[in-house]
Coordinates of N, CA and C and ligand atoms in Angstrom, one line a residue:
M1 N -28.1 1.2 -8.3 CA -26.6 1.0 -8.6 C -26.2 -0.3 -8.1
A2 N -25.7 -1.3 -8.6 CA -25.0 -2.0 -7.9 C -23.3 -1.4 -7.6
A3 N -23.2 -2.1 -6.4 CA -21.7 -1.6 -6.0 C -20.6 -2.0 -6.5
Q4 N -19.7 -1.0 -7.1 CA -18.5 -1.8 -7.9 C -17.9 -2.0 -6.9
Y5 N -16.8 -3.0 -7.5 CA -15.8 -3.9 -5.9 C -14.1 -3.9 -7.1
Y6 N -13.5 -3.5 -6.1 CA -12.1 -3.9 -6.7 C -11.7 -5.2 -6.5
H7 N -10.5 -6.1 -7.3 CA -9.9 -7.0 -7.0 C -8.7 -6.8 -5.7
F8 N -8.5 -7.0 -5.3 CA -7.4 -7.4 -4.8 C -7.6 -8.8 -4.2
G9 N -6.7 -9.8 -4.9 CA -6.6 -10.9 -4.1 C -7.6 -11.6 -4.4
R10 N -8.5 -12.0 -3.2 CA -9.5 -13.0 -2.5 C -10.9 -11.8 -2.6
H11 N -10.0 -10.7 -1.8 CA -10.6 -9.1 -1.1 C -11.5 -8.8 -1.9
Q12 N -12.0 -8.4 -1.7 CA -13.6 -7.2 -2.5 C -13.0 -5.9 -1.8
I13 N -12.6 -4.7 -2.7 CA -12.7 -3.5 -2.3 C -13.5 -2.6 -2.9
S14 N -14.4 -1.9 -1.4 CA -14.8 -1.3 -1.6 C -14.5 0.0 -2.6
E15 N -15.5 0.6 -3.8 CA -14.7 1.9 -4.3 C -14.2 3.0 -3.1
S16 N -15.0 2.9 -2.3 CA -15.4 4.1 -0.5 C -13.5 4.4 -0.1
E17 N -12.5 2.7 -0.6 CA -11.6 2.4 0.2 C -10.4 2.9 -0.9
V18 N -10.9 3.4 -2.1 CA -9.6 3.3 -3.5 C -10.2 4.8 -3.6
F19 N -8.5 5.3 -4.1 CA -8.3 6.5 -3.5 C -8.1 7.9 -4.9
Y20 N -7.5 6.4 -5.6 CA -6.6 6.7 -7.1 C -7.0 5.6 -7.6
T21 N -7.8 6.0 -9.6 CA -7.4 5.3 -10.0 C -7.3 5.5 -11.6
T22 N -6.6 4.9 -12.0 CA -6.0 4.9 -13.7 C -6.6 3.5 -15.1
Q23 N -6.3 3.5 -15.8 CA -6.6 3.0 -16.7 C -6.3 1.4 -16.2
L24 N -4.9 1.6 -15.9 CA -4.8 -0.3 -15.3 C -4.0 -0.2 -13.8
S25 N -4.7 0.8 -12.9 CA -4.2 0.8 -11.6 C -4.8 1.3 -10.5
F26 N -4.5 0.7 -9.4 CA -5.8 0.9 -8.2 C -4.9 1.5 -7.2
A27 N -5.5 2.6 -6.7 CA -4.7 2.7 -5.1 C -5.9 3.0 -4.2
L28 N -5.8 2.0 -3.1 CA -6.4 2.1 -1.8 C -6.0 2.0 -0.5
V29 N -6.0 2.2 0.5 CA -6.0 2.4 1.7 C -5.5 1.2 2.5
N30 N -5.0 1.0 3.5 CA -4.5 -0.1 4.0 C -5.4 -0.5 5.3
N31 N -5.9 -1.6 5.2 CA -6.8 -2.0 6.5 C -5.5 -2.6 8.2
R32 N -4.4 -2.6 7.6 CA -3.5 -2.1 9.2 C -2.2 -1.5 8.6
P33 N -2.3 -0.2 8.2 CA -1.4 0.6 8.1 C -0.4 0.5 8.8
V34 N 1.8 0.5 8.7 CA 2.5 0.5 9.8 C 2.5 1.7 9.9
R35 N 2.4 2.6 9.4 CA 2.7 3.9 10.0 C 1.2 5.0 9.0
P36 N 1.3 6.0 9.1 CA -0.1 7.3 8.5 C 0.6 6.9 7.4
G37 N -0.1 6.9 6.4 CA -0.2 6.9 5.0 C 0.5 6.0 4.2
H38 N 0.5 4.5 5.0 CA 0.6 3.3 4.2 C -0.5 2.5 3.5
V39 N 0.0 2.9 2.4 CA -0.8 2.7 1.3 C -0.6 1.9 0.3
L40 N -1.3 1.1 -0.4 CA -1.3 0.6 -1.5 C -1.2 0.2 -2.8
V41 N -0.5 0.3 -3.8 CA -1.4 0.4 -5.4 C -0.9 -0.9 -6.0
C42 N -1.7 -1.2 -6.6 CA -2.5 -2.4 -7.7 C -2.4 -2.0 -9.0
P43 N -2.3 -3.2 -9.9 CA -2.9 -3.2 -10.7 C -4.2 -3.7 -11.0
K44 N -4.7 -3.5 -11.6 CA -6.3 -3.9 -11.4 C -6.7 -5.0 -12.2
R45 N -6.0 -5.5 -12.8 CA -6.0 -7.3 -13.3 C -5.1 -8.1 -12.4
E46 N -5.6 -8.8 -11.8 CA -4.9 -9.5 -11.0 C -4.1 -10.4 -11.0
V47 N -2.8 -10.2 -11.0 CA -1.6 -11.0 -11.0 C -0.9 -11.3 -9.6
K48 N -0.2 -12.3 -9.5 CA 0.7 -12.7 -8.4 C 2.1 -12.2 -8.8
R49 N 2.2 -12.5 -9.7 CA 3.8 -12.2 -9.7 C 4.5 -10.6 -11.1
V50 N 5.7 -9.8 -9.8 CA 5.7 -8.7 -11.1 C 6.4 -9.1 -12.5
A51 N 6.5 -10.4 -12.6 CA 7.0 -10.8 -14.0 C 5.4 -10.9 -14.7
D52 N 4.5 -10.9 -14.1 CA 3.1 -11.2 -14.8 C 2.4 -9.8 -15.7
L53 N 3.6 -8.8 -15.1 CA 2.7 -7.8 -15.8 C 2.7 -7.1 -17.0
T54 N 2.5 -6.7 -18.0 CA 3.0 -6.4 -19.1 C 3.8 -4.9 -18.9
A55 N 4.3 -4.6 -20.1 CA 5.1 -3.5 -19.9 C 4.3 -2.3 -19.2
D56 N 3.0 -2.0 -20.4 CA 2.0 -1.4 -19.8 C 2.0 -1.1 -17.7
E57 N 1.9 -2.2 -18.0 CA 1.3 -1.9 -16.1 C 2.3 -1.9 -15.7
T58 N 3.6 -2.4 -15.7 CA 4.5 -1.8 -14.8 C 4.8 -0.3 -14.6
C59 N 4.5 0.2 -16.2 CA 4.9 1.8 -16.0 C 3.7 2.6 -15.6
D60 N 2.0 2.0 -15.7 CA 1.7 2.3 -15.2 C 1.7 2.9 -13.4
L61 N 1.8 0.9 -13.2 CA 1.8 1.2 -12.2 C 2.6 1.9 -10.9
W62 N 3.9 1.8 -11.6 CA 5.3 2.7 -11.4 C 4.8 4.2 -11.6
I63 N 4.5 5.0 -12.1 CA 4.1 6.1 -11.9 C 3.2 6.3 -11.3
T64 N 2.2 5.6 -11.2 CA 1.1 5.6 -10.2 C 1.4 5.7 -8.5
A65 N 2.8 5.4 -8.5 CA 3.6 4.9 -7.1 C 4.2 6.4 -6.9
Q66 N 4.5 7.2 -8.1 CA 5.5 7.5 -7.7 C 4.1 9.0 -7.3
K67 N 3.6 9.4 -8.1 CA 2.6 10.7 -8.0 C 2.3 10.2 -7.2
I68 N 1.6 9.2 -6.5 CA 0.7 8.9 -4.9 C 2.0 9.3 -3.6
G69 N 3.1 8.6 -4.1 CA 4.2 9.0 -2.8 C 4.6 10.4 -2.7
R70 N 4.8 10.9 -3.8 CA 4.9 12.7 -3.9 C 3.9 13.3 -2.2
Q71 N 2.3 12.7 -3.0 CA 1.2 13.5 -2.7 C 1.2 13.5 -0.8
L72 N 1.5 12.1 -0.6 CA 1.6 11.5 0.6 C 2.5 11.8 1.7
E73 N 4.0 12.1 1.1 CA 4.9 12.5 1.8 C 4.7 13.9 2.3
S74 N 4.0 14.7 1.0 CA 4.2 16.2 1.6 C 2.9 16.1 2.7
Y75 N 1.7 15.5 2.4 CA 0.2 15.5 3.1 C 0.8 15.3 4.5
H76 N 1.6 14.2 4.8 CA 1.9 13.4 6.1 C 3.0 14.2 6.9
N77 N 3.5 15.0 5.5 CA 5.0 15.7 6.7 C 5.5 14.9 6.7
A78 N 6.2 14.3 5.7 CA 7.3 13.3 6.2 C 8.4 13.5 4.9
S79 N 8.9 12.8 5.6 CA 10.8 13.6 4.0 C 11.3 12.6 3.7
S80 N 10.5 11.1 3.8 CA 11.5 10.1 2.6 C 9.9 9.0 2.8
L81 N 10.2 8.0 1.7 CA 9.1 7.4 1.5 C 9.9 5.8 1.7
T82 N 9.1 4.9 1.6 CA 9.8 3.8 1.2 C 8.5 2.8 0.6
F83 N 9.4 2.6 -0.9 CA 8.4 1.5 -1.7 C 8.4 0.0 -1.4
G84 N 7.4 -0.5 -1.0 CA 8.4 -1.8 -1.3 C 6.9 -3.3 -1.9
I85 N 8.0 -3.9 -3.0 CA 7.4 -4.8 -2.6 C 7.3 -6.3 -2.9
Q86 N 6.7 -7.3 -2.2 CA 6.9 -8.8 -1.3 C 6.3 -9.5 -2.5
D87 N 7.2 -10.3 -3.4 CA 7.1 -10.6 -4.9 C 7.3 -12.0 -5.0
G88 N 5.8 -12.5 -3.8 CA 6.2 -14.1 -4.1 C 6.1 -14.6 -2.3
P89 N 5.2 -15.6 -2.0 CA 4.9 -15.8 -1.1 C 6.6 -16.2 0.0
E90 N 7.6 -16.5 -0.7 CA 8.6 -16.6 0.2 C 9.7 -15.2 0.5
A91 N 8.9 -14.4 -0.4 CA 9.5 -13.1 -0.1 C 8.5 -12.5 0.7
G92 N 7.5 -13.0 1.4 CA 6.5 -12.2 2.6 C 5.0 -11.6 2.0
Q93 N 4.9 -11.6 0.8 CA 3.3 -11.6 -0.3 C 2.3 -12.5 0.5
T94 N 1.6 -11.9 1.3 CA 0.4 -12.3 1.9 C -0.6 -12.3 1.0
V95 N -1.0 -11.3 0.5 CA -2.3 -11.4 -0.8 C -1.4 -11.4 -2.6
P96 N -1.5 -12.3 -2.9 CA -1.1 -13.0 -4.3 C -1.7 -12.2 -5.0
H97 N -1.7 -10.8 -5.4 CA -1.9 -10.0 -6.0 C -0.8 -8.7 -5.7
V98 N 0.2 -8.6 -7.1 CA 0.9 -7.5 -7.0 C 0.5 -6.2 -6.3
H99 N 1.2 -5.8 -5.4 CA 1.1 -4.6 -5.2 C 2.0 -3.6 -4.6
I100 N 2.5 -2.7 -4.8 CA 3.4 -2.0 -4.1 C 3.0 -1.1 -2.5
H101 N 3.7 -1.2 -1.7 CA 3.1 -0.8 0.0 C 3.7 1.0 -0.4
I102 N 3.5 2.0 -0.2 CA 4.0 3.3 -0.1 C 4.0 3.6 1.7
I103 N 5.2 3.9 1.7 CA 4.8 4.0 2.7 C 5.9 5.4 3.7
P104 N 5.1 6.8 4.2 CA 5.8 7.8 4.5 C 6.8 7.8 5.8
R105 N 8.1 8.3 5.2 CA 8.9 8.1 6.4 C 9.6 9.1 7.3
T106 N 9.4 9.3 8.4 CA 10.1 10.6 9.1 C 11.1 10.2 10.2
A107 N 12.0 10.7 10.6 CA 13.0 10.9 10.9 C 12.5 10.1 12.4
G108 N 13.8 8.9 12.7 CA 13.4 8.2 14.1 C 12.1 7.2 14.0
D109 N 11.5 7.3 12.8 CA 10.0 6.2 13.1 C 10.4 4.9 13.2
F110 N 11.2 4.5 12.9 CA 11.5 3.1 13.1 C 13.2 2.5 13.8
E111 N 12.9 1.6 14.9 CA 14.2 1.9 15.6 C 15.7 1.3 14.5
N112 N 15.5 0.8 13.6 CA 16.4 0.5 12.9 C 16.3 0.0 12.0
N113 N 16.5 1.7 11.4 CA 16.2 1.9 9.5 C 17.5 2.1 9.1
D114 N 18.1 1.2 8.8 CA 19.3 0.6 8.2 C 18.8 0.1 6.7
D115 N 20.2 0.1 6.0 CA 20.3 0.4 4.8 C 19.9 -1.3 4.4
D116 N 19.1 -2.3 4.9 CA 19.3 -3.9 3.7 C 18.2 -3.7 3.9
I117 N 18.2 -4.0 2.0 CA 16.8 -4.0 1.3 C 15.6 -4.8 1.9
N118 N 16.3 -5.5 1.9 CA 15.2 -6.9 2.4 C 14.7 -6.6 4.1
D119 N 15.4 -6.1 4.6 CA 14.9 -5.2 5.7 C 13.3 -4.4 5.0
E120 N 13.8 -4.0 4.1 CA 13.2 -2.5 3.6 C 11.9 -3.4 3.3
I121 N 12.1 -4.3 2.3 CA 10.5 -4.5 1.8 C 10.2 -5.7 2.7
D122 N 10.4 -6.2 3.5 CA 10.4 -7.1 4.4 C 9.6 -6.9 5.8
L123 N 9.2 -5.3 5.6 CA 8.6 -4.6 6.9 C 8.1 -5.4 7.9
K124 N 6.8 -5.8 7.3 CA 6.5 -6.5 8.2 C 7.2 -7.4 9.5
E125 N 8.1 -8.3 9.0 CA 8.9 -9.0 9.7 C 9.5 -8.9 10.3
K126 N 10.2 -7.6 9.7 CA 11.3 -7.3 10.2 C 11.5 -5.9 11.4
Q127 N 11.2 -5.0 10.3 CA 11.1 -3.8 11.4 C 10.4 -4.2 12.1
L128 N 8.9 -3.9 11.8 CA 7.5 -3.5 12.8 C 7.2 -4.4 13.6
K129 N 8.2 -5.7 14.0 CA 7.6 -6.8 14.9 C 8.8 -5.9 16.4
R130 N 9.3 -4.8 15.8 CA 10.2 -4.6 16.3 C 9.6 -3.6 17.4
R131 N 8.9 -2.9 17.1 CA 8.6 -1.7 17.2 C 6.7 -1.2 17.4
L132 N 6.2 -2.0 16.4 CA 4.9 -2.1 16.6 C 4.0 -3.6 17.2
D133 N 3.1 -3.1 18.1 CA 2.7 -4.3 19.1 C 1.9 -4.7 17.8
E134 N 1.1 -6.6 17.4 CA 0.3 -6.2 16.4 C -1.1 -6.5 17.3
E135 N -1.5 -6.0 18.1 CA -2.4 -5.4 18.5 C -2.3 -4.2 18.3
E136 N -2.4 -3.5 18.4 CA -2.1 -2.0 17.8 C -2.2 -1.6 16.6
R137 N -2.4 -2.8 15.5 CA -2.3 -2.5 14.1 C -3.5 -3.9 13.6
Q138 N -4.7 -3.5 14.5 CA -6.2 -4.0 14.1 C -6.5 -3.6 13.0
I139 N -7.6 -4.5 12.3 CA -8.0 -4.0 11.4 C -8.7 -3.0 11.3
R140 N -9.0 -1.8 10.9 CA -10.1 -0.3 11.1 C -11.3 -0.9 10.6
S141 N -12.6 -0.1 10.8 CA -13.3 0.2 10.3 C -13.3 0.5 9.3
L142 N -14.8 0.0 8.5 CA -14.8 0.9 6.9 C -14.8 2.2 6.7
G143 N -15.7 2.4 7.6 CA -15.9 4.1 7.9 C -14.5 4.9 8.3
E144 N -13.6 4.4 9.4 CA -12.4 5.0 9.0 C -11.4 4.8 8.3
M145 N -11.3 3.7 6.9 CA -10.7 3.6 5.9 C -11.3 4.4 4.7
A146 N -12.6 4.6 4.7 CA -13.1 5.4 3.6 C -12.6 6.8 4.5
A147 N -13.0 8.0 5.3 CA -12.7 8.6 5.8 C -11.5 8.5 5.1
E148 N -10.7 7.8 5.1 CA -9.3 9.1 4.9 C -8.8 8.4 3.5
A149 N -9.8 7.6 2.3 CA -9.5 7.2 1.9 C -10.1 8.8 0.8
D150 N -11.7 9.2 1.6 CA -12.2 10.8 0.9 C -10.8 11.8 1.4
E151 N -10.1 11.8 2.2 CA -9.0 12.7 2.4 C -8.0 12.8 1.2
Y152 N -7.3 11.2 0.9 CA -6.7 11.4 0.2 C -7.3 11.8 -1.5
R153 N -7.8 11.5 -1.4 CA -9.0 11.8 -3.3 C -8.6 12.9 -3.5
K154 N -8.8 14.1 -2.5 CA -8.7 15.4 -2.6 C -7.6 16.1 -2.4
L155 N -6.5 15.6 -2.8 CA -5.6 15.3 -3.1 C -5.2 15.0 -4.9
F156 N -5.8 14.5 -5.4 CA -5.7 14.1 -6.6 C -6.7 14.8 -7.7
Q157 N -7.5 15.6 -7.1 CA -8.2 16.8 -8.2 C -8.3 17.7 -8.7
Ligands
AMW201 W1 2.0 -8.3 1.1 O1 2.7 -9.3 2.8 O2 0.7 -9.4 1.0 O3 3.2 -7.4 1.1 O4 0.6 -7.1 1.9 C1 -0.6 -7.3 1.8 C2 -0.8 -5.7 2.4 O5 -2.3 -6.0 2.0 C3 -1.2 -5.7 3.7 O6 0.0 -4.3 4.2 C4 -2.4 -5.7 4.5 O7 -2.4 -4.8 5.4 C5 -3.1 -5.1 3.7 N1 -4.2 -5.9 3.3 C6 -4.8 -7.1 3.2 N2 -6.6 -7.1 2.7 C7 -6.8 -5.8 3.3 C8 -7.6 -5.3 2.5 N3 -8.7 -6.2 2.8 N4 -8.3 -3.9 2.7 C9 -6.6 -3.1 2.6 N5 -6.2 -4.3 2.9 C10 -5.0 -5.1 2.7

């Protein structure tokens, strides 16, 4: 049987990296997670901007993000979550396909955990550069990502 791929912008995402799907959304592990459990939730339809989503897609995306956040916060023994969307290139979006970043958070995980919403959303450009060296965020192997997705899939059975 031919392999099935999900489209995330120009990226073809193999089923092994996807750990949760609904009729309208899918969730994948991140190839450069900034923290353990940093995952992405996307609409199946490839749209660039939040404004391009239908009401059904918007509801489905956020209900999916809520469900995944709850499970991954617990799985990673975290105590908070960051939900982030970079909506358009000037907001820092690098993959032109709507996606919600979900990042389990723990006390002291970032040096400057201020309440500035732009800092929260623009994690890579602001918070993360302070704490994480780019070299520590190498793209991971497909095997490593598939193993992580396997673990998360069990949380939704
Ligand atoms: W953006 O800067 O568009 O808000 O975030 C893009 C996210 O997508 C980053 O966290 C990046 O690590 C992730 N990413 C990019 N390409 C892939 C891929 N092929 N598989 C998994 N995650 C990816």
